[in-house]
Amino acid sequence: MSKGLFITFEGIDGCGKSTQLELLKEDFRKEGLDFIEVREPGGTAVGEKIRNILLDRQNDSMTRMAELLLFEAARAQITEEVIIPALMSGKHVICDRFYDSTSAYQGYANKMGRDLTDFLNVKATSGVSPDLTFLLDIDPKTACDRRTGRGGEEDRIELMGLSYQEKVREGYIELSREEDKRIRVIDATMTREKIYSEIRKQVWDLMS
Ligand code: TYD
C-alpha cells in the first residue's frame, strides 16, 4: 500500500484557507479518494483542550514560551495519534495549518527564533513533513476586513492586531523562499474559483 499524500493550508488569519479546504474536500469526495481532514491546533481530544487554552482571550498573561510549547504539544498529539496512522494506511491527510504556522507566528513574529521552532517542530512531528503546502497570501488589512465580515469574537491571537499579522506574513514569505518546492504561494485576493483551480491543478499534478 502506498503512503497517502499530506497536504497543508497556511496563511494569516482570514486568508480564506477554510473555503479552499472545503472545495478540495468536496473534490476528493467526488473522486472517491480516501482522506481525512484535521486542523491545528486541535483535532484530538487532548489537542482540542489545548486549543481552548491557546485561543482563550482571558489567557492574556500567557508567555511566549508557554504558547510555543502548547502549540507543539497539540501537534505532537495529533501527529502520533492521527496523522501518521492515516498516512501509513494509505489515506490522504488534508490539514488546516501545521508546523509552518509555528515557524511564522512563534518563530518569526513572536521572535522565538527559528532554531528553536525548527528543533521543536521536528521533535513534535517525528520529522513528518507535508508533501504540499498552500500558502494563501493576502495583506492583513483585507484579511481583517474579511474576518470582520464573518462576525464572531476575535480570539487571543487575532487580538494581537494588524502589525502582528504583517510580521506573520513576512515570516511565511521567508519560509516559502526557503522551501519553494513544497510551499506554493497563492494570491489569496483572487476569486475563490481562480484560487481553487490553481490548488486543484497542483494537487492533481502531484497525484499523477
Ligand atoms: P483558528 O481559529 O484555527 O484560526 P484560522 O482559522 O485562522 O486557522 O486559530 C488558530 C490560531 O492559532 C491562528 O491565529 C493561528 C495560530 N497558530 C499559531 O500561532 N501557531 C501555530 O503553530 C498554529 C497551528 C496556529
XYZ file of N, CA and C and ligand atoms in Angstrom:
649
model
N 0.852 -1.201 0.000
C 0.000 0.000 0.000
C 0.883 1.246 0.000
N 0.540 2.228 -0.872
C 1.404 3.414 -0.878
C 0.920 4.414 0.169
N 1.843 5.225 0.599
C 1.551 6.204 1.641
C 0.641 7.298 1.066
N -0.274 7.810 1.900
C -1.148 8.885 1.429
C -0.389 10.200 1.298
N -1.030 11.136 0.616
C -0.432 12.472 0.466
C -0.787 13.336 1.670
N 0.139 14.165 2.051
C -0.090 15.062 3.190
C -0.093 16.501 2.649
N -1.277 17.132 2.709
C -1.441 18.476 2.136
C -1.834 19.456 3.247
N -1.129 20.565 3.330
C -1.474 21.537 4.375
C -1.816 22.902 3.779
N -2.617 23.652 4.530
C -3.006 25.014 4.149
C -2.484 25.979 5.202
N -1.886 27.060 4.738
C -1.304 28.041 5.658
C -1.654 29.463 5.218
N -1.476 30.388 6.141
C -1.701 31.800 5.829
C -2.108 32.552 7.081
N -2.133 33.875 6.992
C -2.519 34.672 8.162
C -4.016 34.476 8.418
N -4.463 34.955 9.578
C -5.876 34.810 9.943
C -6.765 35.537 8.932
N -7.791 34.842 8.440
C -8.721 35.466 7.489
C -8.268 35.365 6.046
N -7.288 34.514 5.759
C -6.751 34.436 4.385
C -7.651 33.625 3.445
N -8.615 32.901 4.005
C -9.543 32.142 3.154
C -9.194 30.663 3.032
N -8.355 30.174 3.937
C -7.962 28.757 3.923
C -9.157 27.824 3.984
N -10.060 28.129 4.911
C -11.149 27.179 5.182
C -12.009 26.953 3.949
N -12.287 28.030 3.210
C -13.095 27.899 1.995
C -12.406 26.968 1.005
N -11.109 27.148 0.824
C -10.371 26.340 -0.152
C -10.281 24.885 0.294
N -10.113 24.719 1.585
C -10.052 23.367 2.140
C -11.373 22.626 1.881
N -12.478 23.351 2.041
C -13.793 22.759 1.790
C -13.913 22.317 0.329
N -13.440 23.187 -0.588
C -13.544 22.869 -2.021
C -12.704 21.637 -2.353
N -11.534 21.550 -1.761
C -10.673 20.388 -2.024
C -11.312 19.108 -1.478
N -11.883 19.221 -0.291
C -12.552 18.050 0.302
C -13.690 17.566 -0.585
N -14.453 18.527 -1.094
C -15.584 18.199 -1.960
C -15.101 17.397 -3.181
N -13.996 17.855 -3.780
C -13.438 17.170 -4.946
C -12.907 15.789 -4.588
N -12.248 15.681 -3.451
C -11.730 14.378 -3.013
C -12.896 13.401 -2.837
N -13.979 13.913 -2.259
C -15.161 13.058 -2.055
C -15.716 12.598 -3.391
N -15.866 13.555 -4.317
C -16.412 13.217 -5.644
C -15.571 12.167 -6.336
N -14.260 12.256 -6.161
C -13.344 11.326 -6.827
C -13.209 10.014 -6.054
N -13.878 9.924 -4.906
C -13.825 8.713 -4.106
C -12.467 8.472 -3.464
N -11.730 9.552 -3.208
C -10.409 9.387 -2.586
C -10.568 9.207 -1.075
N -9.713 8.375 -0.524
C -9.777 8.104 0.906
C -8.926 9.159 1.630
N -9.569 9.971 2.465
C -8.799 11.039 3.126
C -9.405 11.383 4.479
N -8.601 12.071 5.272
C -9.142 12.661 6.497
C -8.777 14.149 6.499
N -9.577 14.907 7.279
C -9.296 16.336 7.410
C -9.010 16.617 8.879
N -7.978 17.374 9.140
C -7.679 17.738 10.523
C -7.327 19.219 10.610
N -7.318 19.724 11.838
C -6.932 21.130 11.992
C -5.998 21.277 13.193
N -5.209 22.325 13.101
C -4.278 22.621 14.183
C -4.492 24.039 14.673
N -4.394 24.335 15.946
C -4.259 23.353 16.999
C -5.593 22.644 17.203
N -5.541 21.397 17.613
C -6.764 20.640 17.885
C -6.743 19.304 17.191
N -7.927 18.828 16.818
C -8.022 17.593 16.042
C -7.960 16.295 16.837
N -7.704 16.400 18.137
C -7.761 15.226 19.019
C -8.423 15.712 20.304
N -8.820 14.759 21.170
C -9.463 15.175 22.419
C -8.505 16.046 23.234
N -7.253 15.605 23.335
C -6.268 16.379 24.103
C -5.993 17.711 23.398
N -5.832 17.638 22.082
C -5.495 18.831 21.299
C -6.579 19.898 21.362
N -7.851 19.486 21.394
C -8.934 20.487 21.451
C -8.917 21.221 22.795
N -8.499 20.497 23.842
C -8.400 21.176 25.153
C -7.269 22.199 25.114
N -6.166 21.789 24.492
C -5.024 22.713 24.386
C -5.437 23.926 23.544
N -6.189 23.668 22.466
C -6.668 24.762 21.605
C -7.457 25.806 22.412
N -8.339 25.287 23.290
C -9.143 26.226 24.081
C -8.263 27.115 24.948
N -7.220 26.525 25.514
C -6.310 27.333 26.353
C -5.612 28.376 25.483
N -5.144 27.936 24.311
C -4.370 28.836 23.446
C -5.182 30.024 22.929
N -6.458 29.783 22.610
C -7.240 30.844 21.972
C -8.068 31.678 22.947
N -8.126 31.227 24.199
C -8.939 31.904 25.201
C -8.423 33.330 25.459
N -9.282 34.316 25.199
C -8.881 35.727 25.364
C -8.493 36.061 26.795
N -9.005 35.251 27.733
C -8.688 35.555 29.142
C -7.234 35.217 29.487
N -6.607 34.388 28.640
C -5.233 33.976 28.937
C -4.209 34.983 28.404
N -4.439 36.258 28.737
C -3.539 37.274 28.174
C -2.191 37.322 28.887
N -2.058 36.530 29.957
C -0.750 36.514 30.640
C 0.128 35.369 30.130
N -0.355 34.644 29.123
C 0.429 33.503 28.628
C 1.777 33.978 28.081
N 2.843 33.331 28.497
C 4.163 33.744 27.999
C 4.375 33.168 26.595
N 5.304 33.761 25.880
C 5.551 33.300 24.504
C 6.071 31.868 24.494
N 6.859 31.524 25.526
C 7.387 30.157 25.573
C 6.274 29.153 25.879
N 5.390 29.526 26.804
C 4.269 28.627 27.131
C 3.422 28.424 25.874
N 3.195 29.509 25.156
C 2.392 29.421 23.931
C 3.037 28.473 22.923
N 4.327 28.657 22.701
C 5.034 27.807 21.737
C 4.934 26.331 22.131
N 5.165 26.058 23.403
C 5.165 24.653 23.831
C 3.767 24.036 23.761
N 2.744 24.863 23.988
C 1.376 24.334 23.872
C 1.046 23.996 22.420
N 1.440 24.863 21.492
C 1.202 24.527 20.080
C 1.925 23.232 19.725
N 3.141 23.083 20.219
C 3.908 21.875 19.885
C 3.316 20.641 20.567
N 2.768 20.828 21.760
C 2.151 19.695 22.462
C 0.941 19.192 21.671
N 0.127 20.130 21.215
C -1.053 19.739 20.424
C -0.605 19.039 19.146
N 0.478 19.529 18.569
C 0.994 18.949 17.309
C 1.526 17.541 17.539
N 2.252 17.343 18.629
C 2.811 16.017 18.921
C 1.665 15.008 19.032
N 0.595 15.440 19.687
C -0.551 14.549 19.900
C -1.224 14.179 18.581
N -1.506 15.169 17.764
C -2.246 14.866 16.525
C -1.365 14.102 15.533
N -0.075 14.377 15.544
C 0.801 13.691 14.589
C 0.843 12.203 14.914
N 1.073 11.905 16.197
C 1.205 10.484 16.558
C -0.146 9.765 16.543
N -1.176 10.461 17.042
C -2.476 9.789 17.186
C -3.241 9.674 15.866
N -3.120 10.684 15.005
C -3.991 10.726 13.823
C -3.225 10.741 12.485
N -2.278 11.664 12.355
C -1.691 11.895 11.022
C -0.833 10.716 10.556
N 0.089 10.264 11.390
C 0.970 9.168 10.948
C 0.157 7.896 10.648
N -0.740 7.476 11.538
C -1.515 6.263 11.212
C -2.310 6.413 9.910
N -2.890 7.582 9.676
C -3.679 7.767 8.446
C -2.776 7.646 7.219
N -1.653 8.357 7.223
C -0.756 8.318 6.062
C -0.250 6.898 5.816
N 0.081 6.207 6.908
C 0.606 4.836 6.776
C -0.433 3.880 6.211
N -1.713 4.164 6.494
C -2.746 3.261 5.984
C -3.176 3.666 4.569
N -2.486 4.626 3.984
C -2.750 4.994 2.584
C -3.750 6.122 2.418
N -4.223 6.686 3.534
C -5.188 7.803 3.425
C -4.440 9.100 3.163
N -5.085 9.996 2.403
C -4.536 11.335 2.255
C -4.947 12.148 3.490
N -4.103 13.091 3.861
C -4.423 13.943 5.007
C -4.420 15.400 4.552
N -5.551 16.073 4.798
C -5.645 17.499 4.484
C -5.671 18.232 5.824
N -4.726 19.102 6.030
C -4.592 19.713 7.355
C -4.643 21.245 7.288
N -5.522 21.809 8.120
C -5.650 23.257 8.251
C -4.580 23.708 9.245
N -3.456 24.190 8.740
C -2.259 24.596 9.497
C -1.451 23.392 9.972
N -0.129 23.564 9.958
C 0.774 22.573 10.556
C 2.011 23.332 11.016
N 3.182 22.729 10.984
C 4.302 23.380 11.673
C 4.762 24.709 11.049
N 4.396 24.986 9.785
C 4.785 26.285 9.220
C 4.137 27.426 10.012
N 2.949 27.160 10.581
C 2.304 28.198 11.407
C 3.199 28.558 12.580
N 3.784 27.552 13.213
C 4.656 27.838 14.356
C 5.895 28.616 13.914
N 6.444 28.236 12.746
C 7.624 28.964 12.264
C 7.276 30.433 12.032
N 6.101 30.684 11.417
C 5.734 32.061 11.074
C 5.243 32.863 12.292
N 4.341 32.273 13.090
C 3.754 33.025 14.210
C 4.724 33.100 15.402
N 5.203 31.929 15.857
C 6.034 31.955 17.071
C 7.509 32.226 16.724
N 8.005 31.541 15.709
C 9.417 31.687 15.376
C 9.741 33.074 14.876
N 8.953 33.552 13.912
C 9.253 34.827 13.266
C 8.559 36.001 13.973
N 7.223 35.996 13.983
C 6.517 37.171 14.525
C 6.743 37.347 16.032
N 6.775 36.245 16.778
C 6.994 36.346 18.236
C 8.471 36.352 18.596
N 9.321 36.252 17.583
C 10.782 36.299 17.776
C 11.317 35.222 18.712
N 10.710 34.042 18.669
C 11.248 32.951 19.491
C 12.465 32.331 18.818
N 12.639 32.647 17.549
C 13.832 32.151 16.847
C 13.556 30.874 16.092
N 14.003 30.865 14.857
C 13.741 29.697 14.011
C 14.537 28.468 14.452
N 15.705 28.659 15.076
C 16.457 27.479 15.534
C 15.591 26.684 16.505
N 14.994 27.422 17.446
C 14.167 26.761 18.455
C 12.909 26.159 17.828
N 12.217 26.929 16.992
C 10.967 26.392 16.437
C 11.260 25.228 15.472
N 12.342 25.322 14.707
C 12.660 24.203 13.805
C 12.932 22.939 14.624
N 13.686 23.104 15.706
C 14.021 21.958 16.555
C 12.736 21.322 17.124
N 11.864 22.172 17.685
C 10.636 21.641 18.303
C 9.685 21.070 17.250
N 9.648 21.702 16.082
C 8.778 21.181 15.018
C 9.182 19.758 14.642
N 10.471 19.518 14.535
C 10.935 18.165 14.171
C 10.598 17.185 15.292
N 10.828 17.609 16.535
C 10.537 16.720 17.676
C 9.042 16.384 17.731
N 8.189 17.399 17.556
C 6.746 17.180 17.705
C 6.160 16.334 16.582
N 6.812 16.340 15.434
C 6.237 15.645 14.275
C 6.982 14.363 13.931
N 8.011 14.044 14.708
C 8.904 12.914 14.386
C 9.419 13.052 12.951
N 9.574 14.270 12.508
C 10.144 14.504 11.169
C 9.153 14.373 10.024
N 7.864 14.198 10.338
C 6.865 14.112 9.260
C 6.655 15.505 8.655
N 6.704 15.559 7.332
C 6.582 16.855 6.670
C 5.498 16.781 5.593
N 4.790 17.883 5.357
C 3.773 17.842 4.289
C 4.419 17.606 2.924
N 3.668 16.979 2.017
C 4.147 16.828 0.638
C 3.933 18.126 -0.117
N 2.862 18.828 0.249
C 2.492 20.044 -0.463
C 1.822 21.006 0.519
N 2.234 22.274 0.447
C 1.652 23.271 1.344
C 1.193 24.468 0.524
N -0.047 24.869 0.719
C -0.543 26.060 0.035
C -0.504 27.230 1.009
N 0.225 28.257 0.612
C 0.278 29.475 1.418
C -0.609 30.503 0.738
N -1.746 30.803 1.376
C -2.672 31.782 0.805
C -2.232 33.166 1.269
N -1.631 33.882 0.357
C -1.017 35.158 0.715
C -1.976 36.331 0.484
N -2.110 37.152 1.515
C -3.040 38.292 1.446
C -2.550 39.376 2.402
N -2.869 40.645 2.108
C -2.425 41.669 3.050
C -3.346 41.661 4.277
N -2.783 41.953 5.440
C -3.532 41.818 6.689
C -4.798 42.654 6.753
N -4.802 43.825 6.104
C -5.989 44.689 6.194
C -7.173 44.011 5.494
N -6.931 43.501 4.276
C -8.005 42.812 3.550
C -8.471 41.584 4.337
N -7.504 40.863 4.900
C -7.858 39.666 5.677
C -8.693 40.053 6.892
N -8.327 41.153 7.527
C -9.042 41.603 8.721
C -10.475 41.998 8.352
N -10.638 42.702 7.211
C -11.986 43.085 6.771
C -12.841 41.843 6.536
N -12.211 40.809 5.966
C -12.964 39.559 5.734
C -13.412 38.931 7.047
N -12.487 38.963 8.015
C -12.823 38.356 9.309
C -13.958 39.117 9.964
N -13.906 40.461 9.867
C -14.949 41.287 10.466
C -16.284 40.959 9.801
N -16.242 40.779 8.467
C -17.453 40.448 7.723
C -18.072 39.138 8.177
N -17.203 38.210 8.625
C -17.664 36.900 9.076
C -18.347 36.975 10.431
N -18.063 38.059 11.169
C -18.626 38.213 12.514
C -17.884 37.366 13.527
N -18.418 37.277 14.740
C -17.776 36.481 15.787
C -16.702 37.281 16.502
N -16.351 36.778 17.677
C -15.392 37.476 18.521
C -13.965 37.107 18.117
N -13.045 38.071 18.199
C -11.658 37.745 17.865
C -11.040 36.897 18.975
N -10.210 35.895 18.590
C -9.559 35.091 19.625
C -8.276 35.770 20.093
N -7.592 35.136 21.049
C -6.411 35.761 21.674
C -5.357 36.156 20.633
N -5.189 35.322 19.605
C -4.137 35.602 18.628
C -4.580 36.691 17.638
N -5.850 36.637 17.244
C -6.357 37.677 16.329
C -6.297 39.065 16.992
N -6.444 39.062 18.325
C -6.425 40.334 19.057
C -5.073 41.042 18.991
N -4.043 40.331 18.540
C -2.704 40.951 18.511
C -2.568 42.018 17.434
N -3.511 42.090 16.514
C -3.561 43.239 15.616
C -2.849 43.106 14.285
N -3.011 44.186 13.489
C -2.532 44.173 12.094
C -1.018 44.085 11.952
N -0.285 44.791 12.829
C 1.178 44.787 12.654
C 1.719 43.390 12.968
N 1.073 42.707 13.883
C 1.474 41.329 14.184
C 1.226 40.435 12.962
N 0.040 40.595 12.367
C -0.300 39.782 11.187
C 0.672 40.085 10.038
N 1.119 41.339 9.959
C 2.086 41.711 8.917
C 3.393 40.961 9.123
N 3.824 40.855 10.365
C 5.051 40.098 10.692
C 4.871 38.623 10.325
N 3.707 38.089 10.665
C 3.447 36.672 10.352
C 3.543 36.464 8.840
N 2.968 37.414 8.105
C 3.003 37.296 6.645
C 4.459 37.290 6.143
N 5.271 38.203 6.696
C 6.693 38.232 6.308
C 7.351 36.897 6.609
N 7.017 36.347 7.767
C 7.597 35.049 8.154
C 7.235 33.965 7.147
N 5.993 33.960 6.736
C 5.540 32.958 5.756
C 6.288 33.122 4.429
N 6.445 34.371 4.006
C 7.111 34.601 2.716
C 8.558 34.111 2.786
N 9.190 34.370 3.924
C 10.567 33.885 4.096
C 10.601 32.348 3.996
N 9.654 31.708 4.651
C 9.600 30.237 4.601
C 9.417 29.735 3.169
N 8.544 30.435 2.438
C 8.246 29.971 1.077
C 9.475 30.111 0.170
N 10.364 31.046 0.519
C 11.606 31.168 -0.271
C 12.560 30.041 0.073
N 12.548 29.648 1.350
C 13.446 28.552 1.770
C 12.999 27.228 1.189
N 11.688 27.052 1.095
C 11.168 25.745 0.660
C 10.244 25.928 -0.532
N 10.820 26.399 -1.621
C 9.963 26.776 -2.744
C 9.377 25.581 -3.501
N 9.874 24.386 -3.241
C 9.271 23.201 -3.896
C 7.986 22.802 -3.187
N 8.063 22.789 -1.852
C 6.908 22.320 -1.085
C 5.846 23.411 -0.908
N 6.290 24.636 -0.625
C 5.316 25.686 -0.293
C 4.961 26.478 -1.550
N 3.696 26.401 -1.943
C 3.236 27.110 -3.145
C 2.459 28.349 -2.705
N 2.957 29.497 -3.095
C 2.294 30.742 -2.695
C 1.174 31.052 -3.675
N -0.004 31.309 -3.132
C -1.165 31.608 -3.961
C -1.689 32.993 -3.590
N -1.978 33.800 -4.582
C -2.519 35.133 -4.328
C -3.972 34.998 -3.856
N -4.178 35.232 -2.567
C -5.498 34.975 -1.981
C -6.481 36.116 -2.203
N -6.089 37.121 -3.000
C -7.064 38.172 -3.317
C -7.839 37.825 -4.596
N -7.430 36.736 -5.264
C -8.159 36.330 -6.480
C -9.532 35.767 -6.078
N -10.387 35.503 -7.070
C -11.693 34.921 -6.732
C -11.482 33.521 -6.169
N -12.471 33.049 -5.425
C -12.299 31.719 -4.815
C -12.189 30.645 -5.883
N -12.865 30.863 -7.020
C -12.803 29.870 -8.106
C -11.403 29.813 -8.703
N -10.821 30.998 -8.911
C -9.478 31.070 -9.509
C -8.452 30.450 -8.547
N -8.584 30.780 -7.284
C -7.649 30.218 -6.292
C -7.768 28.695 -6.313
N -9.025 28.229 -6.293
C -9.188 26.783 -6.219
C -8.684 26.079 -7.472
N -8.839 26.708 -8.631
C -8.386 25.994 -9.836
C -6.863 25.835 -9.798
N -6.153 26.793 -9.207
C -4.692 26.625 -9.052
C -4.377 25.491 -8.085
N -5.108 25.477 -6.989
C -4.862 24.453 -5.972
C -5.147 23.070 -6.550
N -6.278 22.953 -7.210
C -6.671 21.662 -7.762
C -5.606 21.159 -8.755
N -5.155 22.059 -9.606
C -4.178 21.661 -10.613
C -2.915 21.120 -9.934
N -2.470 21.830 -8.910
C -1.216 21.416 -8.271
C -1.368 20.101 -7.509
N -2.520 19.892 -6.906
C -2.734 18.631 -6.184
C -2.799 17.478 -7.181
N -3.546 17.685 -8.254
C -3.700 16.592 -9.231
C -2.374 16.306 -9.947
N -1.579 17.363 -10.186
C -0.245 17.153 -10.779
C 0.591 16.246 -9.879
N 0.510 16.497 -8.598
C 1.313 15.722 -7.656
C 0.823 14.268 -7.583
N -0.472 14.095 -7.705
C -1.022 12.733 -7.588
C -0.744 11.888 -8.824
N -0.557 12.577 -9.967
C -0.437 11.777 -11.201
C 1.022 11.343 -11.445
P -8.005 29.281 14.180
O -9.321 29.751 14.685
O -7.880 27.849 13.799
O -7.547 30.245 13.045
P -7.572 30.102 11.496
O -8.994 29.846 11.114
O -7.026 31.422 11.026
O -6.648 28.954 11.171
O -6.930 29.662 15.272
C -5.655 29.246 15.232
C -4.776 30.415 15.627
O -3.555 29.920 16.138
C -4.427 31.287 14.429
O -4.427 32.638 14.847
C -3.013 30.883 14.114
C -2.464 30.468 15.438
N -1.388 29.452 15.393
C -0.130 29.790 15.853
O 0.117 30.924 16.288
N 0.849 28.825 15.837
C 0.623 27.553 15.397
O 1.535 26.699 15.406
C -0.696 27.225 14.921
C -1.007 25.843 14.433
C -1.675 28.210 14.943
